[in-house]
Coordinates of C-alpha atoms in Angstrom, one line a residue:
X68 CA 57.8 65.1 -24.0
X69 CA 60.1 62.2 -23.0
X70 CA 60.1 58.6 -24.2
X71 CA 59.9 55.9 -21.6
X72 CA 60.6 52.2 -22.2
X73 CA 59.0 49.6 -20.1
X74 CA 60.1 46.1 -21.2
X75 CA 58.8 45.7 -24.8
X76 CA 56.2 48.5 -24.4
X77 CA 56.9 52.1 -25.4
X78 CA 54.7 55.1 -24.8
X79 CA 55.0 58.8 -24.6
X80 CA 54.7 60.5 -21.2
X81 CA 52.4 63.5 -21.7
X82 CA 53.1 66.8 -19.9
X83 CA 51.1 69.7 -21.2
X84 CA 49.6 69.7 -24.6
X85 CA 47.9 72.4 -26.6
X86 CA 44.7 71.6 -28.5
X87 CA 43.5 73.9 -31.1
X88 CA 39.8 74.3 -31.7
X89 CA 39.2 73.5 -35.3
X90 CA 36.0 75.7 -35.4
X91 CA 37.4 78.7 -33.7
X92 CA 40.6 80.6 -34.0
X93 CA 41.5 80.5 -30.3
X94 CA 43.5 77.7 -28.7
X95 CA 43.4 76.4 -25.1
X96 CA 45.4 74.2 -22.8
X97 CA 44.6 70.8 -21.5
X98 CA 46.3 69.6 -18.3
X99 CA 46.9 66.0 -19.2
X100 CA 48.6 65.0 -16.0
X101 CA 45.6 66.2 -14.1
X102 CA 43.3 64.2 -16.3
X103 CA 45.5 61.1 -15.8
X104 CA 45.3 61.7 -12.1
X105 CA 41.5 61.9 -12.2
X106 CA 41.2 58.8 -14.3
X107 CA 43.4 56.9 -11.9
X108 CA 41.2 58.0 -9.0
X109 CA 38.1 56.8 -10.8
X110 CA 39.6 53.5 -11.7
X111 CA 40.8 53.0 -8.1
X112 CA 37.2 53.5 -7.0
X113 CA 36.1 50.5 -9.1
X114 CA 36.7 47.2 -7.2
X115 CA 38.9 44.7 -8.9
X116 CA 37.4 41.2 -8.9
X117 CA 39.9 38.5 -7.9
X118 CA 40.3 35.5 -10.2
X119 CA 38.6 33.3 -7.6
X120 CA 35.5 35.4 -7.6
X121 CA 35.3 35.5 -11.4
X122 CA 35.8 31.7 -11.5
X123 CA 33.0 31.2 -8.9
X124 CA 30.7 33.5 -10.9
X125 CA 31.4 31.5 -14.1
X126 CA 30.7 28.3 -12.2
X127 CA 27.4 29.4 -10.8
X128 CA 26.3 30.7 -14.2
X129 CA 27.1 27.2 -15.7
X130 CA 25.2 25.5 -12.8
X131 CA 22.2 27.8 -13.4
X132 CA 22.3 27.0 -17.1
X133 CA 22.5 23.3 -16.3
X134 CA 19.6 23.5 -13.8
X135 CA 17.4 25.3 -16.3
X136 CA 18.2 22.6 -18.9
X137 CA 17.6 19.9 -16.4
X138 CA 14.2 21.3 -15.4
X139 CA 13.2 21.6 -19.1
X140 CA 14.1 18.0 -19.8
X141 CA 12.5 16.8 -16.5
X142 CA 9.3 18.7 -17.3
X143 CA 9.0 17.9 -21.0
X144 CA 11.4 15.0 -21.6
X145 CA 11.5 15.5 -25.3
X146 CA 13.5 12.9 -27.3
X147 CA 12.1 13.8 -30.7
X148 CA 15.0 16.2 -31.5
X149 CA 17.7 13.6 -30.8
X150 CA 19.6 12.4 -33.9
X151 CA 18.5 8.8 -33.6
X152 CA 17.4 6.9 -36.7
X153 CA 14.4 4.6 -36.2
X154 CA 13.7 1.8 -38.6
X155 CA 10.2 1.6 -40.1
X156 CA 9.7 -1.9 -38.7
X157 CA 11.2 -1.1 -35.3
X158 CA 9.3 -2.7 -32.4
X159 CA 9.7 -0.7 -29.2
X160 CA 9.7 -2.1 -25.7
X161 CA 6.2 -3.0 -24.5
X162 CA 3.4 -5.6 -24.7
X163 CA 2.8 -7.1 -28.1
X164 CA -0.7 -8.5 -27.4
X165 CA -3.3 -8.4 -24.6
X166 CA -3.5 -11.1 -22.0
X167 CA -6.5 -13.3 -21.4
X168 CA -7.8 -13.6 -17.8
X169 CA -10.3 -16.0 -16.3
X170 CA -13.6 -14.4 -15.0
X171 CA -14.5 -17.3 -12.7
X172 CA -12.7 -20.0 -10.7
X173 CA -10.9 -20.6 -7.5
X174 CA -9.2 -17.5 -6.1
X175 CA -5.5 -18.2 -5.7
X176 CA -4.5 -15.0 -3.8
X177 CA -6.4 -13.9 -0.6
X178 CA -8.5 -10.8 -0.8
X179 CA -6.3 -8.7 1.4
X180 CA -4.7 -5.3 0.6
X181 CA -1.5 -4.6 2.7
X182 CA 0.1 -1.2 3.0
X183 CA 2.7 0.2 5.4
X184 CA 3.3 3.5 7.2
X185 CA 5.3 4.5 10.3
X186 CA 2.1 5.0 12.3
X187 CA -1.6 5.5 12.0
X188 CA -1.2 9.1 10.8
X189 CA -1.0 9.0 7.0
X190 CA 0.1 12.0 5.0
X191 CA -2.8 13.8 3.4
X192 CA -1.1 13.7 0.0
X193 CA -1.4 9.9 -0.1
X194 CA -5.0 9.4 1.1
X195 CA -6.7 9.6 -2.2
X196 CA -4.5 6.8 -3.5
X197 CA -5.2 4.7 -0.4
X198 CA -8.9 5.2 -1.0
X199 CA -8.6 4.1 -4.6
X200 CA -7.6 0.5 -3.4
X201 CA -10.6 0.4 -1.1
X202 CA -13.0 1.7 -3.7
X203 CA -11.9 -0.8 -6.4
X204 CA -11.8 -3.7 -3.9
X205 CA -14.9 -3.2 -1.7
X206 CA -15.0 -6.9 -0.6
X207 CA -11.3 -7.1 0.2
X208 CA -9.8 -6.5 3.7
X209 CA -7.5 -3.5 4.2
X210 CA -4.5 -3.9 6.6
X211 CA -2.2 -1.1 7.6
X212 CA 1.2 -2.1 9.0
X213 CA 2.8 0.4 11.3
X214 CA 6.3 0.3 12.7
X215 CA 4.9 -1.0 16.0
X216 CA 2.5 -3.6 14.6
X217 CA 5.2 -4.8 12.2
X218 CA 7.6 -5.5 15.0
X219 CA 4.9 -7.2 17.1
X220 CA 4.1 -9.5 14.3
X221 CA 7.7 -10.4 13.7
X222 CA 8.2 -11.0 17.4
X223 CA 5.2 -13.3 17.5
X224 CA 5.9 -15.3 14.4
X225 CA 9.5 -14.7 13.2
X226 CA 11.7 -13.9 16.2
X227 CA 14.8 -15.2 14.4
X228 CA 14.6 -12.1 12.2
X229 CA 14.2 -9.4 14.9
X230 CA 18.0 -8.8 15.3
X231 CA 18.3 -8.1 11.6
X232 CA 15.2 -6.0 11.5
X233 CA 16.2 -3.9 14.4
X234 CA 19.7 -3.3 13.1
X235 CA 18.8 -2.1 9.7
X236 CA 20.2 1.5 9.4
X237 CA 17.2 2.9 7.6
X238 CA 13.4 2.6 8.0
X239 CA 13.0 1.8 4.3
X240 CA 14.9 -1.5 4.8
X241 CA 12.5 -2.5 7.5
X242 CA 9.5 -1.5 5.3
X243 CA 11.0 -3.5 2.4
X244 CA 11.6 -6.6 4.6
X245 CA 8.2 -6.5 6.2
X246 CA 6.3 -6.8 3.0
X247 CA 7.9 -10.1 2.2
X248 CA 7.0 -11.5 5.7
X249 CA 3.4 -10.2 5.5
X250 CA 2.8 -11.8 2.1
X251 CA 4.3 -15.1 3.2
X252 CA 2.4 -15.2 6.5
X253 CA -1.0 -13.9 5.4
X254 CA -1.0 -13.8 1.6
X255 CA -2.7 -11.0 -0.3
X256 CA -1.5 -8.0 -2.3
X257 CA 1.0 -5.4 -1.0
X258 CA 1.0 -1.9 -2.6
X259 CA 3.1 1.2 -1.8
X260 CA 1.1 4.1 -0.7
X261 CA 2.0 6.1 -3.8
X262 CA 0.4 3.3 -6.0
X263 CA -3.0 4.4 -7.3
X264 CA -5.5 1.7 -8.2
X265 CA -7.6 2.0 -11.4
X266 CA -9.5 -1.3 -11.3
X267 CA -9.8 -4.5 -9.4
X268 CA -6.9 -7.0 -9.6
X269 CA -9.3 -9.9 -9.3
X270 CA -8.2 -11.2 -12.7
X271 CA -4.6 -11.5 -11.6
X272 CA -5.6 -13.2 -8.3
X273 CA -7.7 -15.7 -10.2
X274 CA -5.0 -16.6 -12.7
X275 CA -1.8 -16.5 -10.6
X276 CA -0.7 -17.6 -7.2
X277 CA 2.1 -15.1 -7.1
X278 CA 2.7 -12.0 -9.2
X279 CA 5.4 -9.3 -9.2
X280 CA 5.7 -5.9 -10.9
X281 CA 8.5 -4.6 -13.0
X282 CA 9.7 -1.1 -13.6
X283 CA 9.3 0.5 -17.0
X284 CA 11.4 -1.4 -19.5
X285 CA 13.7 1.6 -20.2
X286 CA 14.7 2.0 -16.5
X287 CA 17.1 -0.9 -16.0
X288 CA 18.4 -0.8 -19.5
X289 CA 19.6 2.8 -19.4
X290 CA 20.6 2.6 -15.8
X291 CA 22.4 -0.7 -15.7
X292 CA 22.4 -2.3 -19.1
X293 CA 20.1 -5.2 -18.3
X294 CA 16.4 -5.9 -18.9
X295 CA 13.5 -6.4 -16.5
X296 CA 14.0 -5.2 -13.0
X297 CA 11.5 -6.5 -10.4
X298 CA 10.2 -3.8 -8.1
X299 CA 8.7 -4.5 -4.7
X300 CA 6.2 -1.5 -4.8
X301 CA 3.4 -4.0 -5.6
X302 CA 3.4 -7.8 -5.2
X303 CA 0.7 -10.4 -4.7
X304 CA 1.1 -13.9 -3.4
X305 CA -0.8 -16.8 -1.8
X306 CA 0.1 -17.6 1.8
X307 CA 3.2 -19.7 2.3
X308 CA 4.4 -19.3 -1.2
X309 CA 7.9 -20.9 -1.6
X310 CA 9.3 -17.9 -3.5
X311 CA 8.4 -15.5 -0.6
X312 CA 9.9 -18.0 1.8
X313 CA 13.2 -18.0 -0.1
X314 CA 13.2 -14.2 -0.2
X315 CA 12.5 -13.6 3.4
X316 CA 15.0 -16.2 4.6
X317 CA 17.7 -14.6 2.5
X318 CA 17.4 -11.2 4.0
X319 CA 19.9 -11.6 6.8
X320 CA 22.6 -12.6 4.3
X321 CA 22.1 -9.3 2.5
X322 CA 21.8 -7.0 5.5
X323 CA 25.4 -5.9 5.2
X324 CA 24.9 -4.4 1.7
X325 CA 25.5 -0.7 1.6
X326 CA 22.8 0.2 -0.9
X327 CA 19.2 -0.4 0.1
X328 CA 18.4 -1.5 -3.4
X329 CA 20.8 -4.4 -3.0
X330 CA 19.9 -5.2 0.6
X331 CA 16.1 -5.3 0.6
X332 CA 14.9 -3.5 -2.5
X333 CA 14.5 -4.1 -6.3
X334 CA 18.0 -5.4 -7.0
X335 CA 17.7 -7.9 -4.1
X336 CA 14.3 -9.0 -5.3
X337 CA 15.4 -9.2 -9.0
X338 CA 18.3 -11.5 -8.0
X339 CA 16.0 -13.9 -6.2
X340 CA 13.4 -13.9 -8.9
X341 CA 16.0 -14.9 -11.5
X342 CA 17.3 -17.6 -9.3
X343 CA 13.8 -18.9 -8.6
X344 CA 13.1 -18.9 -12.4
X345 CA 15.8 -21.6 -12.8
X346 CA 13.2 -24.0 -11.5
X347 CA 11.4 -23.6 -14.9
X348 CA 8.0 -23.5 -13.3
X349 CA 5.2 -22.1 -15.5
X350 CA 3.9 -18.8 -14.0
X351 CA 0.4 -20.0 -13.6
X352 CA 1.1 -23.2 -11.5
X353 CA 0.6 -23.1 -7.7
X354 CA 4.3 -22.5 -7.0
X355 CA 5.0 -20.4 -10.0
X356 CA 5.8 -16.6 -10.1
X357 CA 4.4 -14.3 -12.8
X358 CA 6.3 -11.2 -13.8
X359 CA 3.6 -8.7 -14.9
X360 CA 4.3 -6.4 -17.9
X361 CA 5.3 -2.9 -16.9
X362 CA 2.1 -1.6 -18.4
X363 CA 0.0 -3.3 -15.6
X364 CA 1.4 -1.3 -12.7
X365 CA 4.2 1.0 -13.9
X366 CA 3.0 2.5 -17.2
X367 CA 4.8 5.8 -16.7
X368 CA 8.5 6.6 -16.4
X369 CA 10.0 8.1 -13.2
X370 CA 10.3 11.8 -13.9
X371 CA 13.5 11.8 -11.8
X372 CA 15.1 9.8 -14.6
X373 CA 14.1 12.0 -17.5
X374 CA 17.4 14.0 -17.6
X375 CA 19.6 11.0 -17.1
X376 CA 17.9 9.1 -19.9
X377 CA 18.2 12.1 -22.2
X378 CA 21.8 12.4 -21.4
X379 CA 22.4 8.7 -22.1
X380 CA 20.6 8.7 -25.4
X381 CA 22.5 11.7 -26.5
X382 CA 25.5 9.3 -26.6
X383 CA 23.6 6.9 -28.8
X384 CA 26.6 5.6 -30.8
X385 CA 28.4 4.5 -27.6
X386 CA 25.5 2.6 -26.2
X387 CA 24.9 -1.2 -26.2
X388 CA 22.2 -2.7 -28.5
X389 CA 19.6 -2.9 -25.8
X390 CA 20.3 0.6 -24.7
X391 CA 19.9 1.8 -28.3
X392 CA 16.6 0.0 -28.4
X393 CA 15.5 1.8 -25.2
X394 CA 16.4 5.2 -26.7
X395 CA 14.5 4.3 -29.9
X396 CA 11.6 3.3 -27.8
X397 CA 11.7 6.6 -26.0
X398 CA 11.8 8.5 -29.3
X399 CA 8.9 6.6 -30.7
X400 CA 6.7 6.4 -27.6
X401 CA 7.8 9.6 -25.8
X402 CA 8.8 9.8 -22.2
X403 CA 5.6 11.4 -20.8
X404 CA 3.1 8.7 -21.5
X405 CA -0.6 8.3 -21.4
X406 CA -1.7 5.5 -19.1
X407 CA -3.2 2.6 -21.2
X408 CA -6.5 1.0 -20.5
X409 CA -4.9 -2.3 -19.5
X410 CA -3.2 -0.8 -16.4
X411 CA -4.5 -2.0 -13.1
X412 CA -2.7 0.7 -11.2
X413 CA 0.1 3.3 -11.6
X414 CA 3.0 4.3 -9.5
X415 CA 3.4 8.1 -8.8
X416 CA 7.1 7.8 -8.1
X417 CA 6.9 9.9 -4.8
X418 CA 9.9 8.1 -3.2
X419 CA 8.4 8.6 0.2
X420 CA 11.7 7.7 1.9
X421 CA 13.3 10.6 0.2
X422 CA 10.5 13.1 -0.3
X423 CA 10.0 15.2 2.9
X424 CA 7.3 17.3 1.3
X425 CA 4.7 14.7 1.7
X426 CA 4.3 15.6 5.3
X427 CA 3.8 19.3 4.8
X428 CA 0.0 19.2 4.4
X429 CA -0.5 17.4 7.7
X430 CA -1.4 13.8 8.4
X431 CA -4.8 12.1 8.6
X432 CA -5.7 9.3 11.0
X433 CA -6.0 6.0 9.0
X434 CA -9.5 5.3 10.4
X435 CA -10.7 8.5 8.9
X436 CA -9.5 7.3 5.5
X437 CA -10.4 3.6 5.8
X438 CA -12.8 3.1 8.7
X439 CA -12.6 -0.7 8.4
X440 CA -8.8 -0.8 8.5
X441 CA -7.2 -3.8 10.4
X442 CA -4.0 -3.4 12.4
X443 CA -2.1 -6.3 13.8
X444 CA -1.8 -6.6 17.6
X445 CA 0.6 -8.8 19.5
X446 CA -2.3 -10.6 21.1
X447 CA -2.8 -12.1 17.7
X448 CA -6.1 -10.3 17.2
X449 CA -6.9 -7.5 14.8
X450 CA -8.3 -4.1 15.7

């Protein structure tokens, strides 16, 4: 056999070798070149995966692993295993003592429930929550604002806003803006359709002339490193309240904002609430504004934020003081929480402007859900 050198590698080229059977006396020949030929034929039959395919495969395996982990955290949201030390005297975010409400007196907010949808056909998934408001407020009026009736009201009473209203790029901006005008013009309580009522909000309407809700305390802290974000999913105000006037008159100046949160939504509302609070008005005076504790209307954390919060808290040592407090609160209280008895309502975090699945079960005509529903008409009468 001959020696072949290939670069730094050396091997023997086999020709024909004789193998002797150790158990028998005879010997036999093995045709090694033929075996090599057969082996090469077999190897050629196995496809060779290019580097790009292997890289894509590894990437998809990583994504699959990440999605499984994401779903586990989203579903269970456990923070107990995080290496976060919690002091014995630590006070988590939340109410420290119950609030006292009057049981009699002059009502400061009209007994009207306002909700919005694009037309009279309401998704079946939302109907039980709509009914909860009617059930717990039997002597309140229920008004539904459709796209058509909303524009008619604005054309009748606020024509200066129609250009801004019509030029909003998304329907959610029109829905956001409408609620401010409705509360200023008529007064009452606005609630998103994925808000479920647990009990009457009469106590709030007796004590305050205007109240706002805030998201769970941990939301803005871990998202943006600030405390108390005002959310417009539920609000109650008397007619012609100066705060609502300020909000609605500011809408055109923010219409160019790229993000809906900044243009018409919670960030926009939070900014104006903070500016209005510089007047130093007590929340229970006629022109005051009360920011309700998160436990009243938003006692549960948005499941869409579970994974993000877990990811943030895993970097505990790099967080700010208030973010560390939020992570400790999550570890103490958990992320999937029981709704407390003090809650007037809860938000189901459906995100109707993003969730297309709410229409899959078919719509229901609003008069079937709320027979006494009122809908604005341009003739300035109600049907």
